[in-house]
Tab-separated table of C-alpha atoms and ligand atoms in Angstrom:
chain	number	residue	atom	x	y	z
A	1	MET	CA	-34.159	110.769	-107.993
A	2	LYS	CA	-33.389	110.169	-111.653
A	3	LYS	CA	-30.324	108.608	-113.118
A	4	ARG	CA	-28.928	111.576	-114.968
A	5	PHE	CA	-29.496	113.797	-111.974
A	6	VAL	CA	-27.564	111.398	-109.767
A	7	SER	CA	-24.698	110.957	-112.166
A	8	MET	CA	-24.336	114.703	-112.598
A	9	PHE	CA	-24.456	115.086	-108.856
A	10	LEU	CA	-21.857	112.380	-108.367
A	11	ALA	CA	-19.539	113.845	-110.959
A	12	ALA	CA	-19.692	117.118	-109.029
A	13	VAL	CA	-19.119	115.406	-105.689
A	14	MET	CA	-16.185	113.437	-107.050
A	15	ALA	CA	-14.652	116.513	-108.591
A	16	GLY	CA	-15.191	118.413	-105.346
A	17	THR	CA	-17.104	121.093	-107.248
A	18	MET	CA	-20.540	120.540	-105.782
A	19	VAL	CA	-22.760	123.549	-106.206
A	20	ALA	CA	-26.282	123.723	-104.843
A	21	ALA	CA	-28.650	124.138	-107.778
A	22	VAL	CA	-31.874	122.580	-106.627
A	23	PRO	CA	-34.232	123.996	-109.318
A	24	VAL	CA	-31.882	122.868	-112.098
A	25	MET	CA	-31.740	119.394	-110.537
A	26	ALA	CA	-35.540	119.166	-110.385
A	27	GLU	CA	-35.737	120.158	-114.054
A	28	GLU	CA	-33.116	117.549	-114.932
A	29	ALA	CA	-35.102	114.957	-113.025
A	30	THR	CA	-38.301	115.642	-114.955
A	31	GLU	CA	-36.425	115.614	-118.242
A	32	ALA	CA	-34.737	112.307	-117.434
A	33	ALA	CA	-38.061	110.718	-116.443
A	34	THR	CA	-39.614	111.789	-119.731
A	35	GLU	CA	-36.670	110.320	-121.648
A	36	ALA	CA	-36.914	107.040	-119.759
A	37	ALA	CA	-40.652	106.828	-120.394
A	38	ALA	CA	-40.116	107.643	-124.066
A	39	ALA	CA	-37.632	104.797	-124.369
A	40	ALA	CA	-40.388	102.428	-123.377
A	41	THR	CA	-43.081	103.810	-125.650
A	42	ASP	CA	-43.972	100.560	-127.343
A	43	VAL	CA	-44.565	98.796	-124.024
A	44	ASP	CA	-47.101	99.796	-121.409
A	45	LEU	CA	-45.204	99.364	-118.167
A	46	SER	CA	-48.230	100.076	-116.001
A	47	ASP	CA	-49.547	96.539	-116.404
A	48	LYS	CA	-46.189	94.757	-116.102
A	49	LYS	CA	-45.618	92.753	-112.946
A	50	VAL	CA	-42.231	93.061	-111.226
A	51	GLY	CA	-41.090	90.606	-108.543
A	52	VAL	CA	-38.271	91.779	-106.293
A	53	CYS	CA	-36.482	89.445	-103.852
A	54	ILE	CA	-34.344	91.107	-101.172
A	55	TYR	CA	-32.063	88.869	-99.113
A	56	GLN	CA	-33.048	90.539	-95.831
A	57	PHE	CA	-35.237	93.600	-95.132
A	58	SER	CA	-33.434	94.429	-91.880
A	59	ASP	CA	-30.172	95.191	-93.760
A	60	ASN	CA	-29.712	99.005	-93.632
A	61	PHE	CA	-28.113	99.291	-97.040
A	62	MET	CA	-30.621	97.037	-98.778
A	63	THR	CA	-33.417	99.112	-97.213
A	64	LEU	CA	-32.099	102.222	-98.960
A	65	PHE	CA	-31.696	100.199	-102.141
A	66	ARG	CA	-35.201	98.709	-102.220
A	67	THR	CA	-36.910	101.993	-101.303
A	68	GLU	CA	-35.158	103.788	-104.143
A	69	LEU	CA	-35.818	100.861	-106.502
A	70	GLU	CA	-39.550	100.951	-105.861
A	71	ASN	CA	-39.764	104.750	-106.204
A	72	TYR	CA	-37.832	104.707	-109.434
A	73	LEU	CA	-39.881	101.849	-110.944
A	74	VAL	CA	-43.001	103.913	-110.249
A	75	GLU	CA	-41.388	106.976	-111.834
A	76	LEU	CA	-40.669	104.889	-114.923
A	77	GLY	CA	-44.355	104.061	-115.269
A	78	PHE	CA	-44.846	100.783	-113.378
A	79	SER	CA	-47.880	100.648	-111.131
A	80	LYS	CA	-47.076	100.379	-107.434
A	81	ASP	CA	-49.661	97.592	-107.154
A	82	ASN	CA	-47.718	95.519	-109.677
A	83	ILE	CA	-44.409	95.745	-107.815
A	84	THR	CA	-44.039	93.071	-105.165
A	85	ILE	CA	-40.968	93.184	-102.923
A	86	VAL	CA	-40.383	90.261	-100.570
A	87	ASP	CA	-38.067	89.644	-97.602
A	88	GLY	CA	-35.889	86.521	-97.838
A	89	VAL	CA	-35.143	86.815	-94.086
A	90	ASN	CA	-31.568	85.738	-94.864
A	91	ASP	CA	-32.749	82.208	-95.636
A	92	GLN	CA	-32.202	80.742	-99.098
A	93	ALA	CA	-35.017	78.178	-98.748
A	94	THR	CA	-37.486	80.981	-97.963
A	95	GLN	CA	-36.267	82.993	-100.914
A	96	SER	CA	-36.418	80.016	-103.290
A	97	GLY	CA	-40.077	79.539	-102.301
A	98	GLN	CA	-40.707	83.230	-103.022
A	99	ILE	CA	-39.143	82.854	-106.469
A	100	ASP	CA	-41.394	79.819	-107.155
A	101	SER	CA	-44.442	81.926	-106.201
A	102	PHE	CA	-43.366	84.747	-108.514
A	103	ILE	CA	-42.981	82.218	-111.343
A	104	ALA	CA	-46.429	80.777	-110.597
A	105	ASP	CA	-47.827	84.356	-110.617
A	106	LYS	CA	-46.259	84.853	-114.055
A	107	VAL	CA	-44.422	88.066	-113.212
A	108	ASP	CA	-42.948	89.797	-116.263
A	109	VAL	CA	-39.493	90.403	-114.802
A	110	LEU	CA	-37.590	89.417	-111.658
A	111	ILE	CA	-35.006	91.456	-109.729
A	112	ILE	CA	-33.144	89.245	-107.266
A	113	ASN	CA	-30.728	89.988	-104.428
A	114	PRO	CA	-29.801	86.377	-103.617
A	115	VAL	CA	-29.409	85.187	-100.055
A	116	ASN	CA	-26.552	82.941	-101.198
A	117	SER	CA	-24.857	83.909	-104.435
A	118	SER	CA	-23.839	80.246	-104.735
A	119	SER	CA	-27.522	79.430	-105.335
A	120	ALA	CA	-27.566	81.590	-108.444
A	121	ALA	CA	-27.225	78.693	-110.919
A	122	THR	CA	-30.322	76.970	-109.511
A	123	ILE	CA	-32.246	80.252	-109.454
A	124	THR	CA	-31.198	81.150	-113.007
A	125	ASP	CA	-32.220	77.715	-114.327
A	126	LYS	CA	-35.754	77.901	-113.065
A	127	VAL	CA	-36.316	81.547	-113.956
A	128	VAL	CA	-34.932	81.095	-117.487
A	129	GLU	CA	-37.013	77.925	-117.907
A	130	ALA	CA	-40.097	79.987	-117.008
A	131	GLY	CA	-39.129	82.521	-119.700
A	132	ILE	CA	-38.814	85.412	-117.238
A	133	PRO	CA	-35.973	87.944	-117.616
A	134	LEU	CA	-33.778	88.233	-114.544
A	135	VAL	CA	-31.718	91.058	-113.046
A	136	TYR	CA	-29.433	90.092	-110.172
A	137	ILE	CA	-28.448	92.876	-107.775
A	138	ASN	CA	-25.929	93.475	-104.977
A	139	ARG	CA	-24.597	89.912	-104.525
A	140	GLU	CA	-22.658	88.948	-107.587
A	141	PRO	CA	-22.841	85.363	-108.831
A	142	ASP	CA	-19.469	83.814	-109.710
A	143	ALA	CA	-17.722	84.068	-113.073
A	144	ASP	CA	-18.814	80.576	-114.238
A	145	GLU	CA	-22.428	81.467	-113.630
A	146	GLU	CA	-22.135	84.784	-115.474
A	147	ALA	CA	-20.403	83.002	-118.376
A	148	ARG	CA	-23.459	80.739	-118.784
A	149	TRP	CA	-25.720	83.758	-119.372
A	150	GLU	CA	-23.451	84.960	-122.120
A	151	GLU	CA	-22.952	81.528	-123.733
A	152	ASN	CA	-26.677	80.790	-123.790
A	153	ASN	CA	-27.683	84.329	-124.645
A	154	TRP	CA	-30.113	84.300	-121.722
A	155	ASN	CA	-31.967	87.405	-120.532
A	156	VAL	CA	-29.986	87.491	-117.293
A	157	THR	CA	-27.701	90.250	-116.027
A	158	TYR	CA	-25.986	91.494	-112.881
A	159	VAL	CA	-26.037	95.099	-111.679
A	160	GLY	CA	-23.501	96.170	-109.074
A	161	CYS	CA	-20.279	97.985	-108.240
A	162	ASP	CA	-16.847	96.365	-108.229
A	163	ALA	CA	-16.116	95.679	-104.564
A	164	ARG	CA	-12.367	95.762	-105.227
A	165	GLN	CA	-12.708	99.504	-105.748
A	166	SER	CA	-14.407	100.003	-102.371
A	167	GLY	CA	-11.672	98.013	-100.610
A	168	THR	CA	-8.979	100.011	-102.349
A	169	PHE	CA	-10.646	103.277	-101.332
A	170	GLN	CA	-10.808	102.120	-97.696
A	171	GLY	CA	-7.101	101.301	-97.720
A	172	GLU	CA	-6.287	104.639	-99.335
A	173	LEU	CA	-8.295	106.522	-96.702
A	174	ILE	CA	-5.934	105.044	-94.114
A	175	ALA	CA	-2.717	105.179	-96.172
A	176	ASP	CA	-3.298	108.874	-96.870
A	177	LEU	CA	-2.925	109.593	-93.146
A	178	GLY	CA	0.755	108.597	-93.345
A	179	LEU	CA	2.597	106.077	-91.164
A	180	ASP	CA	3.601	108.652	-88.546
A	181	ALA	CA	-0.024	109.419	-87.740
A	182	ILE	CA	-1.157	105.783	-87.789
A	183	ASP	CA	1.719	104.043	-86.007
A	184	LYS	CA	0.858	104.853	-82.404
A	185	ASN	CA	2.796	101.939	-80.938
A	186	GLY	CA	5.890	102.780	-82.995
A	187	ASN	CA	6.494	99.279	-84.390
A	188	GLY	CA	6.732	100.637	-87.934
A	189	LYS	CA	3.584	98.783	-89.022
A	190	VAL	CA	-0.123	99.426	-89.462
A	191	ASP	CA	-1.720	97.188	-86.812
A	192	TYR	CA	-5.311	96.552	-87.799
A	193	ILE	CA	-8.382	94.501	-87.118
A	194	MET	CA	-10.741	93.481	-89.927
A	195	ILE	CA	-14.480	92.990	-89.445
A	196	GLU	CA	-15.910	91.141	-92.413
A	197	GLY	CA	-19.412	90.909	-93.871
A	198	ASP	CA	-20.935	87.584	-94.895
A	199	PRO	CA	-17.883	85.634	-96.163
A	200	GLU	CA	-19.925	84.053	-98.986
A	201	ASN	CA	-20.404	87.520	-100.433
A	202	VAL	CA	-17.793	88.709	-102.896
A	203	ASP	CA	-18.177	92.271	-101.536
A	204	ALA	CA	-16.829	91.048	-98.190
A	205	GLN	CA	-14.003	89.056	-99.759
A	206	TYR	CA	-12.818	91.865	-102.022
A	207	ARG	CA	-13.154	94.652	-99.461
A	208	THR	CA	-11.076	92.637	-97.031
A	209	GLU	CA	-8.389	91.820	-99.569
A	210	PHE	CA	-8.149	95.144	-101.363
A	211	SER	CA	-8.185	97.426	-98.320
A	212	VAL	CA	-5.029	95.715	-97.067
A	213	LYS	CA	-3.534	95.585	-100.555
A	214	ALA	CA	-3.939	99.374	-100.869
A	215	LEU	CA	-1.901	99.846	-97.676
A	216	GLU	CA	0.829	97.563	-99.028
A	217	ASP	CA	0.730	99.258	-102.425
A	218	ALA	CA	1.329	102.546	-100.592
A	219	GLY	CA	4.511	101.018	-99.177
A	220	LEU	CA	3.179	100.415	-95.671
A	221	GLU	CA	3.919	97.291	-93.661
A	222	VAL	CA	0.784	95.727	-92.224
A	223	ASN	CA	0.077	93.565	-89.201
A	224	GLU	CA	-3.305	91.865	-88.912
A	225	LEU	CA	-4.187	91.525	-85.233
A	226	ASP	CA	-7.634	90.050	-85.765
A	227	ASP	CA	-10.020	89.115	-88.581
A	228	GLN	CA	-13.610	88.323	-87.619
A	229	VAL	CA	-16.923	87.787	-89.376
A	230	GLY	CA	-19.568	90.354	-88.389
A	231	ASN	CA	-22.081	89.351	-91.101
A	232	TRP	CA	-22.788	93.005	-92.009
A	233	ASP	CA	-24.440	93.447	-88.615
A	234	GLN	CA	-23.919	96.342	-86.171
A	235	ALA	CA	-24.507	94.473	-82.906
A	236	THR	CA	-22.269	91.568	-83.942
A	237	ALA	CA	-19.478	93.948	-84.924
A	238	GLN	CA	-19.816	95.866	-81.679
A	239	GLN	CA	-19.188	92.677	-79.728
A	240	LEU	CA	-16.302	91.543	-81.945
A	241	VAL	CA	-14.520	94.889	-81.740
A	242	ALA	CA	-15.030	95.030	-77.971
A	243	ASN	CA	-13.323	91.616	-77.735
A	244	SER	CA	-10.425	92.647	-80.001
A	245	LEU	CA	-9.868	95.895	-78.131
A	246	SER	CA	-9.760	94.119	-74.814
A	247	GLN	CA	-7.353	91.513	-76.215
A	248	TYR	CA	-4.991	93.818	-78.178
A	249	GLY	CA	-5.561	97.117	-76.343
A	250	ASN	CA	-3.667	100.133	-77.612
A	251	ASP	CA	-1.940	98.080	-80.300
A	252	VAL	CA	-5.100	98.369	-82.398
A	253	GLU	CA	-4.430	101.337	-84.659
A	254	VAL	CA	-6.956	100.775	-87.434
A	255	VAL	CA	-10.384	99.136	-87.588
A	256	PHE	CA	-11.538	98.150	-91.080
A	257	CYS	CA	-15.225	97.265	-91.373
A	258	ASN	CA	-16.646	95.871	-94.612
A	259	ASN	CA	-19.721	98.119	-94.202
A	260	ASP	CA	-20.934	101.135	-92.222
A	261	ALA	CA	-23.444	99.246	-90.090
A	262	MET	CA	-20.505	97.311	-88.618
A	263	ALA	CA	-18.388	100.479	-88.381
A	264	LEU	CA	-21.150	102.068	-86.275
A	265	GLY	CA	-20.987	99.045	-83.966
A	266	ALA	CA	-17.197	99.288	-83.901
A	267	LEU	CA	-17.426	102.961	-82.942
A	268	GLN	CA	-19.609	102.138	-79.933
A	269	SER	CA	-16.926	99.749	-78.663
A	270	ILE	CA	-14.061	102.103	-79.495
A	271	GLU	CA	-15.722	104.836	-77.431
A	272	ALA	CA	-16.609	102.415	-74.631
A	273	ALA	CA	-12.909	101.451	-74.473
A	274	GLY	CA	-11.976	105.117	-73.989
A	275	ARG	CA	-10.309	105.406	-77.383
A	276	THR	CA	-10.712	108.401	-79.721
A	277	VAL	CA	-11.039	108.081	-83.481
A	278	GLY	CA	-8.694	110.476	-85.253
A	279	GLU	CA	-6.414	110.669	-82.222
A	280	ASP	CA	-5.359	107.192	-81.171
A	281	ILE	CA	-7.269	104.928	-83.574
A	282	TYR	CA	-8.743	105.096	-87.108
A	283	LEU	CA	-12.003	103.636	-88.421
A	284	VAL	CA	-13.390	103.139	-91.924
A	285	GLY	CA	-16.547	101.579	-93.378
A	286	VAL	CA	-18.418	101.348	-96.693
A	287	ASP	CA	-21.923	102.471	-97.808
A	288	ALA	CA	-22.170	106.116	-96.670
A	289	LEU	CA	-25.185	105.576	-94.414
A	290	SER	CA	-26.301	108.987	-93.123
A	291	GLU	CA	-25.300	108.137	-89.565
A	292	ALA	CA	-21.802	107.216	-90.738
A	293	LEU	CA	-21.546	110.425	-92.774
A	294	GLU	CA	-22.457	112.408	-89.639
A	295	ASP	CA	-19.613	110.571	-87.903
A	296	VAL	CA	-17.178	111.384	-90.695
A	297	LEU	CA	-18.162	115.055	-90.381
A	298	ALA	CA	-17.743	114.910	-86.602
A	299	GLY	CA	-14.390	113.143	-86.955
A	300	THR	CA	-15.624	110.031	-85.131
A	301	MET	CA	-15.142	108.013	-88.308
A	302	THR	CA	-12.042	108.459	-90.469
A	303	GLY	CA	-13.948	107.922	-93.707
A	304	THR	CA	-16.349	105.754	-95.644
A	305	VAL	CA	-17.069	104.815	-99.247
A	306	PHE	CA	-20.353	105.711	-100.941
A	307	ASN	CA	-22.058	102.551	-102.213
A	308	ASP	CA	-24.301	104.209	-104.757
A	309	HIS	CA	-27.743	102.723	-104.196
A	310	PHE	CA	-29.272	105.351	-106.502
A	311	SER	CA	-27.212	104.329	-109.471
A	312	GLN	CA	-27.526	100.594	-108.728
A	313	SER	CA	-31.297	100.607	-108.216
A	314	HIS	CA	-31.874	102.819	-111.264
A	315	SER	CA	-29.629	100.650	-113.438
A	316	ALA	CA	-31.464	97.536	-112.256
A	317	ALA	CA	-34.865	99.078	-113.086
A	318	ASP	CA	-33.601	100.378	-116.440
A	319	ALA	CA	-32.260	96.900	-117.244
A	320	ALA	CA	-35.660	95.399	-116.378
A	321	VAL	CA	-37.310	97.873	-118.767
A	322	ARG	CA	-34.833	97.024	-121.529
A	323	TYR	CA	-35.803	93.353	-121.199
A	324	LEU	CA	-39.489	94.240	-121.380
A	325	THR	CA	-39.006	96.384	-124.499
A	326	GLY	CA	-36.946	93.633	-126.131
A	327	GLU	CA	-33.844	95.807	-126.257
A	328	GLY	CA	-31.888	93.440	-123.982
A	329	ASN	CA	-28.815	94.047	-121.815
A	330	GLU	CA	-25.145	93.311	-121.440
A	331	HIS	CA	-24.611	90.565	-118.866
A	332	TYR	CA	-22.795	92.872	-116.410
A	333	ILE	CA	-23.767	96.457	-115.580
A	334	GLY	CA	-21.294	98.225	-113.287
A	335	CYS	CA	-21.099	101.465	-111.335
A	336	ASP	CA	-18.525	103.398	-109.323
A	337	TYR	CA	-17.972	103.823	-105.605
A	338	VAL	CA	-17.009	107.257	-104.225
A	339	LYS	CA	-14.375	107.789	-101.538
A	340	VAL	CA	-15.776	109.897	-98.672
A	341	THR	CA	-13.718	112.060	-96.318
A	342	LYS	CA	-14.623	115.083	-94.219
A	343	ASP	CA	-14.170	117.171	-97.393
A	344	ASN	CA	-17.103	115.738	-99.361
A	345	ALA	CA	-19.175	114.045	-96.597
A	346	GLN	CA	-21.661	116.937	-96.423
A	347	ASP	CA	-22.310	116.787	-100.175
A	348	VAL	CA	-22.958	113.050	-100.029
A	349	LEU	CA	-25.130	113.496	-96.933
A	350	ASP	CA	-27.243	116.136	-98.717
A	351	MET	CA	-27.815	113.599	-101.463
A	352	VAL	CA	-28.620	110.512	-99.398
A	353	LYS	CA	-30.747	112.148	-96.716
B	401	LIG	C1	-23.265	96.533	-98.468
B	401	LIG	C2	-23.631	95.996	-97.105
B	401	LIG	C3	-24.816	95.085	-97.228
B	401	LIG	C4	-24.558	94.011	-98.263
B	401	LIG	C5	-25.749	93.130	-98.467
B	401	LIG	C6	-23.058	95.386	-99.416
B	401	LIG	O1	-22.761	95.882	-100.692
B	401	LIG	O2	-22.094	97.280	-98.366
B	401	LIG	O3	-23.945	97.021	-96.222
B	401	LIG	O4	-25.056	94.494	-95.966
B	401	LIG	O5	-24.217	94.614	-99.482
B	401	LIG	O6	-25.465	92.124	-99.407
């Protein structure tokens, strides 16, 4: 799927004016591909080597991301044989070794989803030293690290969405229900449990903070019953939510999960505890995985937030091309999340499926 196609689609989804126009979309896609290829006329991308490091292949969201990234790089003119995508198996030492191999192989550009964003400075130093342009994705290095790229005018950038926005959208999905609907135990507060992703990841930190902030900003009083680390993982979250539900019982009114994989795990435990989403408990995630969108449509999830892997992977590939053509990039390339309720879940599902 091409960038312009996706952004047009998203604009329609966000505006709630989605109309099915498949032939027009296909035409747009071809047009956008031609434009992208034209932008790179002076450089033959087909012989450029791209190294891609993913923190962990088994992550559902990063699987969507890397699949789309590879497809789009090929559409832009890279040869599939010259794109190497490796699995960091959630181990920084493994990933650092993979980066060393890519440097030894003299790849032309690197796209890196770091295992630990705190290792970014070390990664940047060796990649810059090797003269290879670098595009970080999904796990944002800290502000000091990003400032170094700017100060030294290095060919290093980050592509991602602002996780504060996704947290805010999660909070709003709950706040919009109104206190009367949420406050089953009648204590005048929103009693919630929070299941966090990897705490080193700024996405987890911001989603946690801003989902609660959005409730408070809406004038609601909040009561945190439990806050646990589920490391983005469904099975871990299932266990954690089962524990919280058995400890706090019917007092749990809302379950916030930093991503959909964990929300799917939470839902298994909510159902096993005999609770019903939409009736006596509410559940939100982030990513818009197709399974979660099916749940939103069925009412078994209150809502989710679309983490646009199309836009992020395309922007990362486009940034890589701009380094190869010598055009260069800003040191931060952002994108928007989309709030998903029953009203637009089908449109988003049609797009991600
Ligand atoms: C996604 C998670 C994913 C994580 C990986 C987040 O943006 O929402 O599902 O596990 O990125 O870093």
